PDB file of C-alpha atoms and ligand atoms in Angstrom:
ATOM      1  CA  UNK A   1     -20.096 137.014  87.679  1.00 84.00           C
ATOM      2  CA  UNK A   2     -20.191 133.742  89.642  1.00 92.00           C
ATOM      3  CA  UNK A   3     -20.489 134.197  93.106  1.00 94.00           C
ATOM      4  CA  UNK A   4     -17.927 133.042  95.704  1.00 96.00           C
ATOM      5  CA  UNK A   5     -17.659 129.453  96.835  1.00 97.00           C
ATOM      6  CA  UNK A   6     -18.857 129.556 100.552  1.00 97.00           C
ATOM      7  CA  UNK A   7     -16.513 128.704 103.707  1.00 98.00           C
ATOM      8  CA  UNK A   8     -17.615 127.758 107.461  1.00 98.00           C
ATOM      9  CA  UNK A   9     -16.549 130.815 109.133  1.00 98.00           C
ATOM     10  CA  UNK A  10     -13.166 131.224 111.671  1.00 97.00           C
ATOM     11  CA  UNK A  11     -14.519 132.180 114.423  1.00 98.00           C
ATOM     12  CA  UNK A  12     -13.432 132.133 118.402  1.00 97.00           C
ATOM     13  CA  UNK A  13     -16.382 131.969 120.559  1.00 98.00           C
ATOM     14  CA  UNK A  14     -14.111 133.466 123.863  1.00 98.00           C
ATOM     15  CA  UNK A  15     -15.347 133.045 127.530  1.00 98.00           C
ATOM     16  CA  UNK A  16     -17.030 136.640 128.751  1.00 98.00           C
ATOM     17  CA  UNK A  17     -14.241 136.968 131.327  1.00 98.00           C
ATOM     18  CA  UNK A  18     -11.780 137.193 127.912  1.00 98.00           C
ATOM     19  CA  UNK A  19     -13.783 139.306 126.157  1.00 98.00           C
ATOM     20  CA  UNK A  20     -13.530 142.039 128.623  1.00 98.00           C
ATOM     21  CA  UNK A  21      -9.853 141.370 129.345  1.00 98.00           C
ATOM     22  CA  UNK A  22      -8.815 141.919 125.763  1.00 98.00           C
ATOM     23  CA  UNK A  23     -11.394 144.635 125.222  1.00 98.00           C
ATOM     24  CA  UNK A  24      -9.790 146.450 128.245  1.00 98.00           C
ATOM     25  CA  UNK A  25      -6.343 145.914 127.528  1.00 98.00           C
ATOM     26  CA  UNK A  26      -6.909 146.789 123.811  1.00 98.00           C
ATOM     27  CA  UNK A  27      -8.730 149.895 124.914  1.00 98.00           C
ATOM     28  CA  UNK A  28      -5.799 150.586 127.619  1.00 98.00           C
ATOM     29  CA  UNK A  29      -3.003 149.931 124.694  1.00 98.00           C
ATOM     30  CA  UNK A  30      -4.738 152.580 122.254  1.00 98.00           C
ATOM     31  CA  UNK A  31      -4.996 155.102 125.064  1.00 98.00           C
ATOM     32  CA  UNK A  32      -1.564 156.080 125.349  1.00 98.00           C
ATOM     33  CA  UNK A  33      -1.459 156.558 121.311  1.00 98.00           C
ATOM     34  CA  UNK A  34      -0.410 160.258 120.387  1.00 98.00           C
ATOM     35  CA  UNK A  35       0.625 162.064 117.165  1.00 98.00           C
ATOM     36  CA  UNK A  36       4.041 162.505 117.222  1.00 98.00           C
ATOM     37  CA  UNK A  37       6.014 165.146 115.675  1.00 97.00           C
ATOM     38  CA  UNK A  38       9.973 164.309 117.215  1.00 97.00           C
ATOM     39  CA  UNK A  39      10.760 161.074 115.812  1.00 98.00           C
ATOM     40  CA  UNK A  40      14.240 159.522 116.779  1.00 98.00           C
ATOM     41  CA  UNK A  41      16.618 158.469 113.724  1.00 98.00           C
ATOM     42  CA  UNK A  42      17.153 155.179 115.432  1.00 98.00           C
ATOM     43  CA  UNK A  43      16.650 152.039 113.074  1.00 97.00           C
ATOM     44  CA  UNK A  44      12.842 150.014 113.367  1.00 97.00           C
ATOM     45  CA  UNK A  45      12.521 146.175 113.024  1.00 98.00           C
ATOM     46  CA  UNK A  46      11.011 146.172 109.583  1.00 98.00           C
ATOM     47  CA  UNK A  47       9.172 143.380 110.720  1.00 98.00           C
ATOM     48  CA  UNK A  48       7.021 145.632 112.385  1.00 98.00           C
ATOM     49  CA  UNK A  49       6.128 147.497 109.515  1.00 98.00           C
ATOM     50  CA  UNK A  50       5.533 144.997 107.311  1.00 98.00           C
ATOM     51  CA  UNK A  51       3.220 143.385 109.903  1.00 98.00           C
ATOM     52  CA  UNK A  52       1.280 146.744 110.538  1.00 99.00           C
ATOM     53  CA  UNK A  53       0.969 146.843 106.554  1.00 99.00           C
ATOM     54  CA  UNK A  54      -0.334 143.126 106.531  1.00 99.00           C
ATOM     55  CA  UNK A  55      -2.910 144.506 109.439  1.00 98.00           C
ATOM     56  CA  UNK A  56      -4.113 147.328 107.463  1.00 99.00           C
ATOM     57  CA  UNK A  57      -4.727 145.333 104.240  1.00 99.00           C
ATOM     58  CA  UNK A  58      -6.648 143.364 106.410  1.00 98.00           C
ATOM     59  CA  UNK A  59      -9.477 146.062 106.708  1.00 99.00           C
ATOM     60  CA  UNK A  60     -13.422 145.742 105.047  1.00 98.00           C
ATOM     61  CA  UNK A  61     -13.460 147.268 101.657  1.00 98.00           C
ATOM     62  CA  UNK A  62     -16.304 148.306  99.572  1.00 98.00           C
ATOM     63  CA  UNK A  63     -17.138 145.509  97.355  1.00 97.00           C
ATOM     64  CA  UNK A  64     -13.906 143.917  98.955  1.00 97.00           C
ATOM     65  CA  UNK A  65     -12.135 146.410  96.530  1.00 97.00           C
ATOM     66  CA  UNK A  66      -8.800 146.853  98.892  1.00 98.00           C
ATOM     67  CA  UNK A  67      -8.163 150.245  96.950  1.00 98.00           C
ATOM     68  CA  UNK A  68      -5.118 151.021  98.791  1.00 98.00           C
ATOM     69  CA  UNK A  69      -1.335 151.036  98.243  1.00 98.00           C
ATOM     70  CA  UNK A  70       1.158 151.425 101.307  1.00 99.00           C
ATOM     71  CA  UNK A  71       4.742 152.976  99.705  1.00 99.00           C
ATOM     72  CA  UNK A  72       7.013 152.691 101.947  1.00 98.00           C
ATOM     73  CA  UNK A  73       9.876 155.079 102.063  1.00 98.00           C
ATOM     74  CA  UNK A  74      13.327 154.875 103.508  1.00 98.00           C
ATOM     75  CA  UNK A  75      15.625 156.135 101.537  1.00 98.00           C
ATOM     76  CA  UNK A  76      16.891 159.439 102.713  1.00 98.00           C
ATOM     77  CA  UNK A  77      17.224 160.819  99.872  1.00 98.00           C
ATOM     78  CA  UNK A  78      13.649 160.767  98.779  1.00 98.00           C
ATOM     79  CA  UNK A  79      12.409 161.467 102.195  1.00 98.00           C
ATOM     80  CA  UNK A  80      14.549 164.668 101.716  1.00 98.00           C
ATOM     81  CA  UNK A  81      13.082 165.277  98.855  1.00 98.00           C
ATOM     82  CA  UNK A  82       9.249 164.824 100.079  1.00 98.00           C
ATOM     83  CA  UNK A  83      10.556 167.180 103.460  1.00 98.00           C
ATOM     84  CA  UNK A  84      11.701 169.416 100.332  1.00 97.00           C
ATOM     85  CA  UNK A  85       8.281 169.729  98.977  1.00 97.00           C
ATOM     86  CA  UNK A  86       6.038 169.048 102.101  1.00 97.00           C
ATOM     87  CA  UNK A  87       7.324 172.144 103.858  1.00 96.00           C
ATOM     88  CA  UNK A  88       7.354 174.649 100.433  1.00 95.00           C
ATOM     89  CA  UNK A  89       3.483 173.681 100.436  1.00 94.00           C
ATOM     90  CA  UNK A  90       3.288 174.387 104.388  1.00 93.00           C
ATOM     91  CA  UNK A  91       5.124 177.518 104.103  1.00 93.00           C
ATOM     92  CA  UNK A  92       2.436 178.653 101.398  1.00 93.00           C
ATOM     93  CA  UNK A  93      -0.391 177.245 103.468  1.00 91.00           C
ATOM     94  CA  UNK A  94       0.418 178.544 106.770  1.00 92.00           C
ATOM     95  CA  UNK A  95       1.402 181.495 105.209  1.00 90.00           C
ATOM     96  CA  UNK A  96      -1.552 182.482 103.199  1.00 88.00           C
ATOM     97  CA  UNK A  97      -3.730 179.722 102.198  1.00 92.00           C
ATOM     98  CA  UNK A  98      -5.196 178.573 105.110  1.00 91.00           C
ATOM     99  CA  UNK A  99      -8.654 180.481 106.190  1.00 92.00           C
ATOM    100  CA  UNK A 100      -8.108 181.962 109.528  1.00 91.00           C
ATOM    101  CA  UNK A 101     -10.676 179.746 111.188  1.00 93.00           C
ATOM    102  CA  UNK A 102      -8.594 176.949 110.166  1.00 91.00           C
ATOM    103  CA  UNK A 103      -5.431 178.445 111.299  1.00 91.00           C
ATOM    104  CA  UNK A 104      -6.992 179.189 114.799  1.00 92.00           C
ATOM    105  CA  UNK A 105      -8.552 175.213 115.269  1.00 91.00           C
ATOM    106  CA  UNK A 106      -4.462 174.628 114.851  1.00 91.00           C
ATOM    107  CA  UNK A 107      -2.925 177.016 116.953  1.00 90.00           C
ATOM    108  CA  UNK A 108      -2.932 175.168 120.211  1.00 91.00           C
ATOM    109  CA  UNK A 109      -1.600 172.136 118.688  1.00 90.00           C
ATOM    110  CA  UNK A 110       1.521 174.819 117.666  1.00 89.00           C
ATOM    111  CA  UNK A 111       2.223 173.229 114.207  1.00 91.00           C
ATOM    112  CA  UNK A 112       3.901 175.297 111.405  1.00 90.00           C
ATOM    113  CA  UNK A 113       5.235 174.667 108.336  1.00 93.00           C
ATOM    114  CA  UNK A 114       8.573 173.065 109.330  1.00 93.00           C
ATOM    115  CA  UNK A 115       8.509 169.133 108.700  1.00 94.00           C
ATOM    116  CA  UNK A 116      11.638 167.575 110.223  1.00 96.00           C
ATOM    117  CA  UNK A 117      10.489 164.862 111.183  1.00 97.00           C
ATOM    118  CA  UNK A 118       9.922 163.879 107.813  1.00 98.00           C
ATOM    119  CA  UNK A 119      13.544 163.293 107.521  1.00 98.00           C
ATOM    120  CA  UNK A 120      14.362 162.114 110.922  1.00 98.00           C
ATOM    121  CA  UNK A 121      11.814 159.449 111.128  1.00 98.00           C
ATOM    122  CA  UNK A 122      13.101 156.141 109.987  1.00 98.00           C
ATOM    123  CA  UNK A 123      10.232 155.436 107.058  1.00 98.00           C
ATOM    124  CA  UNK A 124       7.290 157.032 106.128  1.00 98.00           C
ATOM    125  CA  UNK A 125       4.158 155.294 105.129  1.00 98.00           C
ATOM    126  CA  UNK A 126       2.905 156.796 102.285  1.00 98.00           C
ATOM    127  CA  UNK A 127      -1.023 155.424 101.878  1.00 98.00           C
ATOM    128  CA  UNK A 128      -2.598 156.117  98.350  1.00 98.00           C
ATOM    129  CA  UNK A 129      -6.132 155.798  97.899  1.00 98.00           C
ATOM    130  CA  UNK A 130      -6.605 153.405  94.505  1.00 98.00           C
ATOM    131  CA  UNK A 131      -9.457 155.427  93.080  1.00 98.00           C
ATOM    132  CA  UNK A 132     -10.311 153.222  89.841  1.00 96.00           C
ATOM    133  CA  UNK A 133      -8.966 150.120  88.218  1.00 95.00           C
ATOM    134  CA  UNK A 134      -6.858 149.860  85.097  1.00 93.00           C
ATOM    135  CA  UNK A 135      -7.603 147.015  82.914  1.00 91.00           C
ATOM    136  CA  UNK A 136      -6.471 146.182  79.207  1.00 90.00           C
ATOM    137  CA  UNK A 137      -8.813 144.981  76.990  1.00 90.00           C
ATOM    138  CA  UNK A 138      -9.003 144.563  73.225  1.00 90.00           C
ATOM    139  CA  UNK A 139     -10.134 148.061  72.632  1.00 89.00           C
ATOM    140  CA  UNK A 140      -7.672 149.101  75.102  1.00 91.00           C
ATOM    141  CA  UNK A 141      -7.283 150.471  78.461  1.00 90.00           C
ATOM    142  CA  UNK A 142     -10.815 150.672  80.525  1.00 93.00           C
ATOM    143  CA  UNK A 143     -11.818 151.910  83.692  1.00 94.00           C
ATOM    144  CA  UNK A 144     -12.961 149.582  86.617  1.00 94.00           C
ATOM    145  CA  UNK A 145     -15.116 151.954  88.809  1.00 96.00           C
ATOM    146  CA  UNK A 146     -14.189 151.704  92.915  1.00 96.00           C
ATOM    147  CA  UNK A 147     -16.818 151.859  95.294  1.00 97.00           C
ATOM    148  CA  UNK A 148     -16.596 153.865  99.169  1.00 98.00           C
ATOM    149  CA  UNK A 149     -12.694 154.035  98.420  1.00 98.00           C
ATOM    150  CA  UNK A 150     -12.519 157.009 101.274  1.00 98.00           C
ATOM    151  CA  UNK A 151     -14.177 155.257 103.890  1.00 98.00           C
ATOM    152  CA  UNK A 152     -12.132 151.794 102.901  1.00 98.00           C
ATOM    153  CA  UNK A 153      -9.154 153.685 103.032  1.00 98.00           C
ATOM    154  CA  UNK A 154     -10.078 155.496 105.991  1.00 98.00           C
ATOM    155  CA  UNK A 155     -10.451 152.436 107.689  1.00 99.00           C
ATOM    156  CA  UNK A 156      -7.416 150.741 106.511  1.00 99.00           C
ATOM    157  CA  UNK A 157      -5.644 153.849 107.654  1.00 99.00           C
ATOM    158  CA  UNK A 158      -7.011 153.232 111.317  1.00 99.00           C
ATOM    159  CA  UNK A 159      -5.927 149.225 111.548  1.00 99.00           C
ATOM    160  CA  UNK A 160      -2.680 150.791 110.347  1.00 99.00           C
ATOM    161  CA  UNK A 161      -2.501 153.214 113.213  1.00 99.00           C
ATOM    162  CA  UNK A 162      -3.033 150.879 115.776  1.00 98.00           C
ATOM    163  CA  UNK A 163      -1.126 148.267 114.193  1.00 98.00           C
ATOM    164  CA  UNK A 164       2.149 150.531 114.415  1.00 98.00           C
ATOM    165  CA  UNK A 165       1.191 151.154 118.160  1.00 98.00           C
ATOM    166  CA  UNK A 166       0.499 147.935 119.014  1.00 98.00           C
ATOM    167  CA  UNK A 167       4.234 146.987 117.575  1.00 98.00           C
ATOM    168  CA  UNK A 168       5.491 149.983 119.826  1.00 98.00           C
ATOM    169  CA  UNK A 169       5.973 152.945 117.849  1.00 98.00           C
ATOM    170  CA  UNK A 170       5.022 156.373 117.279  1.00 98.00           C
ATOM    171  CA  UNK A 171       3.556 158.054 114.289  1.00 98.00           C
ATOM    172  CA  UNK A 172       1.896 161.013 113.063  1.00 98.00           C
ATOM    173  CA  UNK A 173      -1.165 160.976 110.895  1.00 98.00           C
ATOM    174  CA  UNK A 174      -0.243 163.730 108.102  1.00 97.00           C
ATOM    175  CA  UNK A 175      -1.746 165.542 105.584  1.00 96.00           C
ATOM    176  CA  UNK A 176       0.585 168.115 104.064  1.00 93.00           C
ATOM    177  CA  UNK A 177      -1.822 170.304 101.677  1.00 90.00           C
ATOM    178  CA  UNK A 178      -2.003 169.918  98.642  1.00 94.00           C
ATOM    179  CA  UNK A 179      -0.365 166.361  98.223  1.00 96.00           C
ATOM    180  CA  UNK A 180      -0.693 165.729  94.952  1.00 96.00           C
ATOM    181  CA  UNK A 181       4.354 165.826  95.013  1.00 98.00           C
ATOM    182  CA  UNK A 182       3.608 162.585  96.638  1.00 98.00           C
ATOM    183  CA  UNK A 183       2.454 161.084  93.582  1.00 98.00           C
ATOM    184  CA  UNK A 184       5.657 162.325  91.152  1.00 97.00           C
ATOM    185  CA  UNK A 185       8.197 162.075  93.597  1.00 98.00           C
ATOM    186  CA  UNK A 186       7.208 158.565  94.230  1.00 98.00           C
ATOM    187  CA  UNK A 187       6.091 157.757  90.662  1.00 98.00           C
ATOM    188  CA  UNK A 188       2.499 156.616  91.634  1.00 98.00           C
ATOM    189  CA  UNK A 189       0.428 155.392  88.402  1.00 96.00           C
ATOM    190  CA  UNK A 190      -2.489 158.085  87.631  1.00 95.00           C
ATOM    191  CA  UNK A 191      -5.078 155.688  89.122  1.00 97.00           C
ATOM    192  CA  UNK A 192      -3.405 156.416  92.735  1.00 98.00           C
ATOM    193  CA  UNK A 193      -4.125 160.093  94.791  1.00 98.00           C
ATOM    194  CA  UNK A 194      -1.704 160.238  97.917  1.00 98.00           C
ATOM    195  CA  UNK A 195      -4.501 159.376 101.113  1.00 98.00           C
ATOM    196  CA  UNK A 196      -2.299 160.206 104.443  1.00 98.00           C
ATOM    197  CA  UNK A 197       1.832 160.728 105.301  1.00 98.00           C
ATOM    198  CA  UNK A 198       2.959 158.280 108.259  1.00 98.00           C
ATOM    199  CA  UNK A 199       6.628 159.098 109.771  1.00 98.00           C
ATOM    200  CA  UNK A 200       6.817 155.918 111.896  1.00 98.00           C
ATOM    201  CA  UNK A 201       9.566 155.298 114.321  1.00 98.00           C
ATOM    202  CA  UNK A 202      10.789 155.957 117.720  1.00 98.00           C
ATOM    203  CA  UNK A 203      10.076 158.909 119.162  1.00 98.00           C
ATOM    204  CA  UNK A 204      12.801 161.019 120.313  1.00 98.00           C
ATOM    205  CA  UNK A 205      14.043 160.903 124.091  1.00 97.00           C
ATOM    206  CA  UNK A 206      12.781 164.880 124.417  1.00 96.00           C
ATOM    207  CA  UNK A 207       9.426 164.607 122.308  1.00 97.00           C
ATOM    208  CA  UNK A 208       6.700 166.737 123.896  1.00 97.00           C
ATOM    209  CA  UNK A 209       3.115 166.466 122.956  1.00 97.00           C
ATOM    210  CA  UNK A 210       0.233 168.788 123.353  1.00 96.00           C
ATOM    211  CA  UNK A 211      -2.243 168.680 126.561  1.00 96.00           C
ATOM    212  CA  UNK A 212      -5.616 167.513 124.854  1.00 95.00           C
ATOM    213  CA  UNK A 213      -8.089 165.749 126.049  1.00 96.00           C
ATOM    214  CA  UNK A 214     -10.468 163.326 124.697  1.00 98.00           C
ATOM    215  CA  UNK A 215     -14.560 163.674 124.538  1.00 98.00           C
ATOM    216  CA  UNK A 216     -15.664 161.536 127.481  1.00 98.00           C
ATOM    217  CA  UNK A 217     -17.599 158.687 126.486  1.00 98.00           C
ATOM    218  CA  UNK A 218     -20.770 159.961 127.383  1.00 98.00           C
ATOM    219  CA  UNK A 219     -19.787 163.082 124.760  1.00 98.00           C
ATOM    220  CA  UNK A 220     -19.267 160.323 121.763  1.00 98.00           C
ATOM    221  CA  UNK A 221     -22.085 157.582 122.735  1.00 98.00           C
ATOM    222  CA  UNK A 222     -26.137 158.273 122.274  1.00 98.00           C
ATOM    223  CA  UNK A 223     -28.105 155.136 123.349  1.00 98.00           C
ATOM    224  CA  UNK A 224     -31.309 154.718 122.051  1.00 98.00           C
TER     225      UNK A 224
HETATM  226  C1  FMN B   1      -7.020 163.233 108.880  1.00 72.40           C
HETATM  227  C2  FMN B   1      -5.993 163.822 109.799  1.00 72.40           C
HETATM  228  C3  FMN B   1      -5.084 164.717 109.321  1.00 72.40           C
HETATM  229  C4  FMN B   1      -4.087 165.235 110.152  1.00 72.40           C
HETATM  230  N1  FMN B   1      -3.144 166.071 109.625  1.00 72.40           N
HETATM  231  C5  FMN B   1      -2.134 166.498 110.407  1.00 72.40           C
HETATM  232  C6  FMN B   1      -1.068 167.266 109.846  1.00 72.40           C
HETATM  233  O1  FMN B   1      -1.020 167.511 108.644  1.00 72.40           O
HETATM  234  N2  FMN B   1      -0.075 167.691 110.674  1.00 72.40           N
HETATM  235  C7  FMN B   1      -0.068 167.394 112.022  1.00 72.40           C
HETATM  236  O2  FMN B   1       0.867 167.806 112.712  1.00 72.40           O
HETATM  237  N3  FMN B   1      -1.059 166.653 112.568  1.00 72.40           N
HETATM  238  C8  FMN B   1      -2.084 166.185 111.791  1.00 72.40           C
HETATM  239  N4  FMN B   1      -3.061 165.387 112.332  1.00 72.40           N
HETATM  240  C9  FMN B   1      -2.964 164.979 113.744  1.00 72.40           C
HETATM  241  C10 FMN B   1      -3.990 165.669 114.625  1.00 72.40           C
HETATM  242  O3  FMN B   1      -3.608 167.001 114.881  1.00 72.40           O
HETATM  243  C11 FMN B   1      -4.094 164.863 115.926  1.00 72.40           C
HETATM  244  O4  FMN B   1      -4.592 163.581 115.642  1.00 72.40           O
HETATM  245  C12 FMN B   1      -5.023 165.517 116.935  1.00 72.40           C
HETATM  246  O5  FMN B   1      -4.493 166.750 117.363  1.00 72.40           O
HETATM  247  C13 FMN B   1      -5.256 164.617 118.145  1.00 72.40           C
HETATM  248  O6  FMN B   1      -4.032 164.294 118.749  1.00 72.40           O
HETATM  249  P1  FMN B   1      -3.601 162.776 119.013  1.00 72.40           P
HETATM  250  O7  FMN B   1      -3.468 162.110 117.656  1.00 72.40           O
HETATM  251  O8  FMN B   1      -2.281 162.879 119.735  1.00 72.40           O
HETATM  252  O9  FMN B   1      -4.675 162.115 119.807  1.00 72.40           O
HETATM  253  C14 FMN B   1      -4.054 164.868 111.512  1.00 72.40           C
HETATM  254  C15 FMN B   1      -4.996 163.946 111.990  1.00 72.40           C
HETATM  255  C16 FMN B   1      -5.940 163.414 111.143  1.00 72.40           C
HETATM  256  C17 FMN B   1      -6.915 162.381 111.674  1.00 72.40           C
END
């Protein structure tokens, strides 16, 4: 393959003083991000969630891959049916399929198998992780092999996050176990594995969240 043609790069050289105003502020913004499990029903620009979408597919890929799909779901009857099938796995999981070491690293955040919020919120994100391409040739359909999709995704997932936080919401990073109702209730081609559930909205006037705390910076850093 050809390589690219090459472009000058875009790039802002800022004045110090900026850098460390927008680093702060950024790093001020993203401290008051939480998981949130009470989600109002009240309605969301979906400008914002477009925008938080445009953000994530935004993010480095391997090999500039972008193996990621962003379903977004609003009507309520399919986000009854994914509560539907998000809590039978719970139930089952909670119930007997989690190892008891896992179920104890949850316990203080006092999650169970009940999901409403999956109905409540306004839309859920659903990411998908694009594990191979599909192309047709003469002899058919081949595979197009996809390189670091978890980490690209993984990443995308994170500008997503923030994106939705910037824009002034609240959402919940969630991982119902196994996943795999995302991909027939939504009808996902078999190239696509469900990555991450994101209720996004408002959160509810009540919503409560747990007392963590963060590693300190001296915890997470190692200078060499
Ligand atoms: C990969 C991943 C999976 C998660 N899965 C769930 C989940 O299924 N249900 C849930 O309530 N929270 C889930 N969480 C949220 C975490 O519990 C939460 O991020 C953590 O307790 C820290 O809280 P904070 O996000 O408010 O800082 C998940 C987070 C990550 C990063």
């Amino acid at each position: 393959m050809k390589p690219h043609e090459r472009l000058p790069l875009d790039f802002k050289r800022m004045l110090p003083s900026e850098q460390l105003q927008e680093s702060r502020q950024f790093v001020n913004r993203m401290a008051s991000r939480r998981s949130v499990r009470f989600f109002s029903p009240e309605p969301v620009p979906f400008e914002l969630i477009e925008n938080a979408i445009r953000c994530a597919a935004l993010a480095p890929s391997g090999a500039n891959q972008q193996p990621w799909k962003f379903v977004v779901v609003q009507d309520p009857e399919i986000k009854r049916k994914i509560r539907e099938a998000a809590e039978a796995e719970e139930r089952e999981s909670y119930g007997h399929r989690m190892p008891p070491d896992w179920l104890r690293a949850l316990a203080p955040l006092g999650t169970d198998w009940h999901k409403e919020f999956l109905e409540t919120a306004p839309y859920l994100i659903v990411v998908f992780r694009i594990d191979f391409g599909l192309a047709q040739t003469v002899e058919g359909e081949s595979r197009i092999k996809h390189y670091y999709v978890q980490e690209s995704v993984g990443i995308a997932t994170g500008f997503l996050l923030a994106a939705l936080h910037i824009g002034g919401l609240a959402t919940l990073t969630h991982t119902p176990s196994p996943m795999g109702f995302l991909s027939s209730i939504l009808g996902r081609p078999k190239n696509e594995r469900p990555f991450v559930l994101i209720p996004v909205g408002f959160p509810s006037p009540d919503a409560t969240v747990p007392a963590i705390a963060k590693k300190s910076l001296a915890e997470v850093m190692d200078i060499k």
